[in-house]
CSV table of C-alpha atoms and ligand atoms in Angstrom, one decimal:
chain,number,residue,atom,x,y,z
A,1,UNK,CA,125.0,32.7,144.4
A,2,UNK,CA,127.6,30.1,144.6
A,3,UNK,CA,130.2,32.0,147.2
A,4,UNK,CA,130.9,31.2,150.9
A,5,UNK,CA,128.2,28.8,150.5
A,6,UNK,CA,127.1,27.2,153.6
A,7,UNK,CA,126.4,23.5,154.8
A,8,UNK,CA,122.5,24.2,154.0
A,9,UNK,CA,122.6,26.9,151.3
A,10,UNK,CA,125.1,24.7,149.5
A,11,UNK,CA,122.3,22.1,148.6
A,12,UNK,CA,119.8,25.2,146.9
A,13,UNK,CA,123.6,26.1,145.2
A,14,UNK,CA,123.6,23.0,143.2
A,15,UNK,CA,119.9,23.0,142.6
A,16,UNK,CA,120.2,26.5,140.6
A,17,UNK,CA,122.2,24.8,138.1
A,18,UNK,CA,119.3,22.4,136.7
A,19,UNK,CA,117.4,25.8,136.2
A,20,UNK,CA,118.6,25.7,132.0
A,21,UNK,CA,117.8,22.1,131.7
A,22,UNK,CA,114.4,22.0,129.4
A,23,UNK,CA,113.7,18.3,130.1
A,24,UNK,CA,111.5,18.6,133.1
A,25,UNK,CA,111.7,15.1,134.5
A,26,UNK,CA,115.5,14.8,133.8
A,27,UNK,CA,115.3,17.8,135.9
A,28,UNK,CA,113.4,16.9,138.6
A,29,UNK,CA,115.5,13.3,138.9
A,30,UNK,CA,118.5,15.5,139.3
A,31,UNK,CA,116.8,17.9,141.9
A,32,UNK,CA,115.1,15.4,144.0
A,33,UNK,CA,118.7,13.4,143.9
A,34,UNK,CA,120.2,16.3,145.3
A,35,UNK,CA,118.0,17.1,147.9
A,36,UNK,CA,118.3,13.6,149.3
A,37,UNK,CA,122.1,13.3,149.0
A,38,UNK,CA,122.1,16.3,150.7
A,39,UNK,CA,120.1,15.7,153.6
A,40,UNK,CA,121.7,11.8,153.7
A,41,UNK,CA,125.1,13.6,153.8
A,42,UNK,CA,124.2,15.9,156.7
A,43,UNK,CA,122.1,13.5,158.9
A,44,UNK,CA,125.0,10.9,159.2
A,45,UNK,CA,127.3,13.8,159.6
A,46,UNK,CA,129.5,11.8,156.6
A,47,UNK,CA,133.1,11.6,157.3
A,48,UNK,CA,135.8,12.5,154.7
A,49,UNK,CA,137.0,8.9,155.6
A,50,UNK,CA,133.8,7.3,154.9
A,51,UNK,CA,133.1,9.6,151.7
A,52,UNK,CA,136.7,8.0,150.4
A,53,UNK,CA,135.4,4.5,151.2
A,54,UNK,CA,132.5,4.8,149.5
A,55,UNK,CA,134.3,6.5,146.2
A,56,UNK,CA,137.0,3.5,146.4
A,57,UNK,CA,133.6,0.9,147.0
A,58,UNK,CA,131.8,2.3,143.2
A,59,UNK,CA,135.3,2.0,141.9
A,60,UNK,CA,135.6,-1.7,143.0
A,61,UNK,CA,132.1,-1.9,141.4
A,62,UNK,CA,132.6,-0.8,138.1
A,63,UNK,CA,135.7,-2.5,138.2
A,64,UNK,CA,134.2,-5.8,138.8
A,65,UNK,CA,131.3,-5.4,136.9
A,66,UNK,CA,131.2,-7.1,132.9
A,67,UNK,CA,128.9,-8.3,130.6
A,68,UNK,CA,128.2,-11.6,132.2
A,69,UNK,CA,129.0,-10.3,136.5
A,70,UNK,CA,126.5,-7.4,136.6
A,71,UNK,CA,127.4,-6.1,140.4
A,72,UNK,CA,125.6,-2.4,140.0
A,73,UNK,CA,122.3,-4.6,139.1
A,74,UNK,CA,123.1,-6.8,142.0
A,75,UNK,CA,123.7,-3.6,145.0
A,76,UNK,CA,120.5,-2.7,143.4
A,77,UNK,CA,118.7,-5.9,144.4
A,78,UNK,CA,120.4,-6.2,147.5
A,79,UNK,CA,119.5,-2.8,148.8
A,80,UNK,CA,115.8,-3.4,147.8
A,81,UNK,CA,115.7,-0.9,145.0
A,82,UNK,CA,115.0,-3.5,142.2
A,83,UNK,CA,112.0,-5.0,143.6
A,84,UNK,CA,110.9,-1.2,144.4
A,85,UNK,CA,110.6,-0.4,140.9
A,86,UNK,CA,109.1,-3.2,140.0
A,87,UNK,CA,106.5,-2.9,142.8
A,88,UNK,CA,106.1,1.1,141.9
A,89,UNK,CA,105.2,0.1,138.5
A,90,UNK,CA,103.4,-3.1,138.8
A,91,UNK,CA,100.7,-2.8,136.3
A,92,UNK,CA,99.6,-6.5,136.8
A,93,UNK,CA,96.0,-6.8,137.8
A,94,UNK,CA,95.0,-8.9,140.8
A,95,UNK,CA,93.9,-12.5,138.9
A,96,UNK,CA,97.0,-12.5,136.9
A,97,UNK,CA,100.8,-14.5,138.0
A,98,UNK,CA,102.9,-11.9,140.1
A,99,UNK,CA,106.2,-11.0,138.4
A,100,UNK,CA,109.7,-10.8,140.3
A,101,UNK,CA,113.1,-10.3,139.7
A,102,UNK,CA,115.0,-11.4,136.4
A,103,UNK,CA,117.9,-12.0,138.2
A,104,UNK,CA,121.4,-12.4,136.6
A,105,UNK,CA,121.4,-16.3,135.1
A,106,UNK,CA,119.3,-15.6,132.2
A,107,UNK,CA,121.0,-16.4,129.1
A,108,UNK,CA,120.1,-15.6,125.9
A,109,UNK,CA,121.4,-18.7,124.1
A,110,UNK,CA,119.8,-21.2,125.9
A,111,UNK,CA,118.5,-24.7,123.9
A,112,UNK,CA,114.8,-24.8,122.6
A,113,UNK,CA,113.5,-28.5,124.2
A,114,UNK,CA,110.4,-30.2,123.1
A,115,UNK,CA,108.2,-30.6,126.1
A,116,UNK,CA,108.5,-33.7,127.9
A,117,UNK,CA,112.2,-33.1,127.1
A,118,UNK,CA,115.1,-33.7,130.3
A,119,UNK,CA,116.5,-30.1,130.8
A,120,UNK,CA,119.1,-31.0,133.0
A,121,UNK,CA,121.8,-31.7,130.6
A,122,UNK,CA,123.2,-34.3,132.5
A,123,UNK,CA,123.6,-32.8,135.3
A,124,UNK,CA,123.1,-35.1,138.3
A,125,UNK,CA,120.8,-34.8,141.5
A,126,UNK,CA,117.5,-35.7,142.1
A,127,UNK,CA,114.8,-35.6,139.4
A,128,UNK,CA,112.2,-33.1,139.6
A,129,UNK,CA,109.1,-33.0,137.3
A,130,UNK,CA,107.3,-30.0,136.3
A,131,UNK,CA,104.0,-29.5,134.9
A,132,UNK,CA,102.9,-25.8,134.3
A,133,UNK,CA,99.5,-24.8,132.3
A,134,UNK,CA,99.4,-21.2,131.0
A,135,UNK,CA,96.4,-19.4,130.6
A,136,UNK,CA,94.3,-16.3,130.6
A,137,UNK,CA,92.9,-14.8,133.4
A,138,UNK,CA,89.3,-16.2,132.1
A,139,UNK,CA,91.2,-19.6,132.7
A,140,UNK,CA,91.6,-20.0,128.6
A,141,UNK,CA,94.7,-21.5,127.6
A,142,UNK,CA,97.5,-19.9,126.0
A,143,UNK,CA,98.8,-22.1,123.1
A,144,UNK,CA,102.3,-21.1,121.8
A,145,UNK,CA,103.6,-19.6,124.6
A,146,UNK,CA,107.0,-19.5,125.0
A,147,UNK,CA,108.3,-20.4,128.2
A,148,UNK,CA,112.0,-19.8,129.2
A,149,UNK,CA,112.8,-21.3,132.5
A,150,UNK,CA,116.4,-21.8,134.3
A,151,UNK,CA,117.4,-22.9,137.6
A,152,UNK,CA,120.2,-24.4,140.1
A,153,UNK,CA,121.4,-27.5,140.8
A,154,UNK,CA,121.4,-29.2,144.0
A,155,UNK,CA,124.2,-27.9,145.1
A,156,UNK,CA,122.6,-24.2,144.3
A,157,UNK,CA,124.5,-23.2,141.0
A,158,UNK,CA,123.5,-22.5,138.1
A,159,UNK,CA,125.2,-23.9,134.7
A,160,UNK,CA,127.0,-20.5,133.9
A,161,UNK,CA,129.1,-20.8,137.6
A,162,UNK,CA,130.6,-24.2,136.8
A,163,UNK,CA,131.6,-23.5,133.0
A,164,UNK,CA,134.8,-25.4,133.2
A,165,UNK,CA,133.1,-28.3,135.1
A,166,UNK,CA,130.1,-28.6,132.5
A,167,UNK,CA,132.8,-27.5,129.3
A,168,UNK,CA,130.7,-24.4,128.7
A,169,UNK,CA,128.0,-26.3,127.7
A,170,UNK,CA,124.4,-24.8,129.7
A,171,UNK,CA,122.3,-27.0,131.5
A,172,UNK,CA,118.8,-26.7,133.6
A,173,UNK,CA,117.4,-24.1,131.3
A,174,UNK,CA,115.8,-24.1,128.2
A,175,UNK,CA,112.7,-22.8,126.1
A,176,UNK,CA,109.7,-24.5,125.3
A,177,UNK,CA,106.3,-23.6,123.7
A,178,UNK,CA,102.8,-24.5,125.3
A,179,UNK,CA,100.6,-27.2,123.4
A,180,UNK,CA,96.7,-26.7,122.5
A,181,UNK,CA,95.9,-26.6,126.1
A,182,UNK,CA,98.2,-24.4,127.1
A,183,UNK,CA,100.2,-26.7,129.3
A,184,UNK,CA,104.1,-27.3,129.0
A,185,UNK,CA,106.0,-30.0,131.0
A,186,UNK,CA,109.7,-31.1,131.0
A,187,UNK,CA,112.2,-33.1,133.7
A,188,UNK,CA,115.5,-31.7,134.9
A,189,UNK,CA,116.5,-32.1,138.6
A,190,UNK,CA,116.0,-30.7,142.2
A,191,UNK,CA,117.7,-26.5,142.5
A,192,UNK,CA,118.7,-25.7,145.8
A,193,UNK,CA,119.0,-22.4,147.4
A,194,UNK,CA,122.0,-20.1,146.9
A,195,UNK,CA,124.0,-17.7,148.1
A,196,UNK,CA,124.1,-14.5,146.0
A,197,UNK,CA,127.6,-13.6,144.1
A,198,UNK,CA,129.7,-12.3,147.7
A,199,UNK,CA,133.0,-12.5,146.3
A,200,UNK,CA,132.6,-8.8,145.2
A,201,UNK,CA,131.6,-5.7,146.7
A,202,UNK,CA,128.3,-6.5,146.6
A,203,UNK,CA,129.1,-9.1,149.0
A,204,UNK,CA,130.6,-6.8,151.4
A,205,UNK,CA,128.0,-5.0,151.7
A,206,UNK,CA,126.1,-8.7,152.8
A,207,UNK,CA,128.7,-9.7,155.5
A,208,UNK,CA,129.3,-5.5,156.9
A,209,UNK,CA,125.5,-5.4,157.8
A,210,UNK,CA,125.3,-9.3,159.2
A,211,UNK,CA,123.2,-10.3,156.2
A,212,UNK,CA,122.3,-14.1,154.6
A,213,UNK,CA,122.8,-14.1,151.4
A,214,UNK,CA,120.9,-17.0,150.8
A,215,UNK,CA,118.3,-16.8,148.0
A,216,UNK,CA,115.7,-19.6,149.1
A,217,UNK,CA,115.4,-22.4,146.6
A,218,UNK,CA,113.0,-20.9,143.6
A,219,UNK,CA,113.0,-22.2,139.6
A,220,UNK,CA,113.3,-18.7,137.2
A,221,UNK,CA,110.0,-18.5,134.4
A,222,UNK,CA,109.7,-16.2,131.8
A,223,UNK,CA,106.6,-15.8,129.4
A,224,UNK,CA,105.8,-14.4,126.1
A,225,UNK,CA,102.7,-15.1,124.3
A,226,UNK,CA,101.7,-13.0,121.2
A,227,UNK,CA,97.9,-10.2,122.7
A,228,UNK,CA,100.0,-10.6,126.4
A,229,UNK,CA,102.2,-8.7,128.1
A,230,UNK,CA,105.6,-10.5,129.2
A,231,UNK,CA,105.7,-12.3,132.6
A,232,UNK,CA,109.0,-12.6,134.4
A,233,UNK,CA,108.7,-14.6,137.9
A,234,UNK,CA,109.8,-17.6,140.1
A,235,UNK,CA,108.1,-20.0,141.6
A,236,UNK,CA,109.6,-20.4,145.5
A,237,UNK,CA,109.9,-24.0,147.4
A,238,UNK,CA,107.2,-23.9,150.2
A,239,UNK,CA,109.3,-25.0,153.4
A,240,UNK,CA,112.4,-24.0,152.6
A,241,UNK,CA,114.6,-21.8,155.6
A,242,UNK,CA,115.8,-18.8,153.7
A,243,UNK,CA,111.8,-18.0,152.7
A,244,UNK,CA,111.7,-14.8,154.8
A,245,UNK,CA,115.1,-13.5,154.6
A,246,UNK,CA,115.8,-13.7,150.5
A,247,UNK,CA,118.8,-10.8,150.6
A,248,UNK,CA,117.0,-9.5,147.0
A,249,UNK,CA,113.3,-9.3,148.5
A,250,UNK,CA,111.7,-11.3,145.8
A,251,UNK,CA,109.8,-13.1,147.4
A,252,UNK,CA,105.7,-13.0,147.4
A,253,UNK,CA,103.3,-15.1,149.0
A,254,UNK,CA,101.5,-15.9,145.6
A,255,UNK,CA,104.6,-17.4,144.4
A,256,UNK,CA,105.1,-19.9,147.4
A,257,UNK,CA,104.4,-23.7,146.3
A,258,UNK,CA,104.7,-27.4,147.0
A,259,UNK,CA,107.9,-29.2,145.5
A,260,UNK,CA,106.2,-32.8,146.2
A,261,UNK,CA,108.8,-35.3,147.6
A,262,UNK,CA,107.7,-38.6,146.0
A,263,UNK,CA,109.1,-42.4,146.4
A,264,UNK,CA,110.0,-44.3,143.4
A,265,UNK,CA,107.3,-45.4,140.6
A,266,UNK,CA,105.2,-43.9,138.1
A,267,UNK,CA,106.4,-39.9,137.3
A,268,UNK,CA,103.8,-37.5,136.1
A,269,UNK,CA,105.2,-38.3,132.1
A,270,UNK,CA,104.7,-41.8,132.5
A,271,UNK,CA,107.9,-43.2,132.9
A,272,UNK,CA,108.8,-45.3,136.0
A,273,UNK,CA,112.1,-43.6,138.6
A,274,UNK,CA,113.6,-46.0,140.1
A,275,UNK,CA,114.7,-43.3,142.9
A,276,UNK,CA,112.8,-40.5,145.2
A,277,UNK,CA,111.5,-37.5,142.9
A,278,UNK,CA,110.0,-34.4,143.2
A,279,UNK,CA,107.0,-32.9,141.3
A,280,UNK,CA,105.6,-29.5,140.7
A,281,UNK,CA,102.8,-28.0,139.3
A,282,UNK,CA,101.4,-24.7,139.2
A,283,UNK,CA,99.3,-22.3,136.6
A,284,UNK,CA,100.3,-19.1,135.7
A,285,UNK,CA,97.9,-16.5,134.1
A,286,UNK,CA,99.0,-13.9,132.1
A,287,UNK,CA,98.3,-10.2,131.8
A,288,UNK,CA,96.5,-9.2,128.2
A,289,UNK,CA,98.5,-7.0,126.7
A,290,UNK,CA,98.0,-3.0,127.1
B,301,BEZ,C1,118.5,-15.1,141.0
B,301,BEZ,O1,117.4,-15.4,141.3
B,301,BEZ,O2,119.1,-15.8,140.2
B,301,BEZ,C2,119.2,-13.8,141.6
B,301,BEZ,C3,118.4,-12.7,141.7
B,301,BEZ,C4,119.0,-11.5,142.2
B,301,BEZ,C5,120.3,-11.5,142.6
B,301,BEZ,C6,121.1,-12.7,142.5
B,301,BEZ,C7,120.5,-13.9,142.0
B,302,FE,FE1,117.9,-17.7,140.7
């Protein structure tokens, strides 16, 4: 009965009306949602005023929000809900890589390189070597993999945030493919951590609640390897400050290593730098495939 409803027998009200939908878990999304609206709604004793603030915020959102500036992914992260799903249906098994966020510089055109290749595209700052080795979790190697991987620059942007600087062309990412051994290696230079996008809602929401919205320094991977199942993670910078505060919660212990601060001379491809470096190495072990 949906007359002289009440501030409790409102919520059972709008419940009733899922009772003719057939698809069960669409139905219990939409009944579960309600209860919880609900109950949010009464426990902060919501305003009219603050009901209109938030209907203007998801405006500003969708207003804001394009192919390329994804802000209802990026309130998702922020408020912890991206990482929650992933964590609620993490089907990785305990020797393999952990996965983590995507994030929103992924770019589907990026270059192939062969490895060995400099990724940086020319973009200056201090040259950082990586040496990665992809394998099973029996410690087989993966040969063929592909490996996507895209990062910052020192001053913590990425290629797609400077278009006009760097003509559109894209820089610090590319794709490579593992060798017999399962290793892959390529040069580019030093990322740096990064605020998150805050000229939007999103970052409103950062600066209302006294947030960072630094993102600690991290280089982006992303695996595919015909028999296993897709790996998307990052691997984090071991002493850097915004570690324990990332404003997406990406961060896991498993995924904390050394970038190795080196003098000049001999890099890991052989070739001598004739300025301080940086090296990194890691393994990642991919999850057979289901
Ligand atoms: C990133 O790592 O690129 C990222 C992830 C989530 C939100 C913003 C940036
Ligand atoms: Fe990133």
């Amino acid at each position: 009965m949906s007359i002289d409803l009440t501030e409790n027998s409102i919520t059972k009200a709008v419940q009733c009306t899922f009772d003719g939908c057939h698809d069960a878990r669409t139905r219990e999304l939409f009944l579960t949602l309600v209860r919880h609206l609900h109950d949010f709604t009464r426990e902060v004793r919501l305003t009219g005023e603050e009901w209109f603030t938030a209907m203007d915020f998801l405006e500003r959102v969708g207003k804001i929000t394009t192919e390329t500036r994804q802000e209802y992914v990026l309130i998702s992260d922020i408020l912890g809900v991206s990482v929650l799903v992933d964590l609620i249906n993490d089907q990785s098994r305990p020797c393999t890589t952990d996965s983590t966020l995507l994030g929103p510089f992924y770019v589907e055109g990026r270059p192939t390189a062969p490895n060995g290749a400099d990724i940086s595209g020319d973009v200056p700052g201090m040259p950082l070597f990586f040496t990665g080795r992809v394998v099973s979790p029996a410690g087989d190697p993966i040969p063929g993999a592909r490996v996507d991987t895209w990062h910052s620059d020192g001053d913590g942007h990425y290629d797609v945030q400077q278009a006009e600087r760097l003509h559109g062309r894209l820089a610090m990412r590319a794709l490579l493919t593992t060798d017999e051994e399962g290793r892959f290696w390529y040069r580019s230079i030093a990322p740096r951590y990064y605020p998150v996008p805050t000229d939007g809602p999103g970052g409103e929401i950062i600066r209302a609640t006294g947030r960072s919205p630094m993102r600690p320094e991290h280089i982006h991977f992303w695996f595919h390897a015909e028999g296993y199942d897709p790996l998307i993670t990052m691997l984090f910078r071991s002493d850097d400050p915004y570690l324990a505060c990332d404003p997406v919660f990406a961060v896991r212990r498993s995924l904390i290593v050394d970038f190795v601060q080196h003098d000049p001379g001999a890099a890991p491809d052989g070739t001598v730098v004739d300025e301080p470096f940086q090296t990194v190495d890691w393994t990642f072990t991919l999850s057979p495939a289901r």
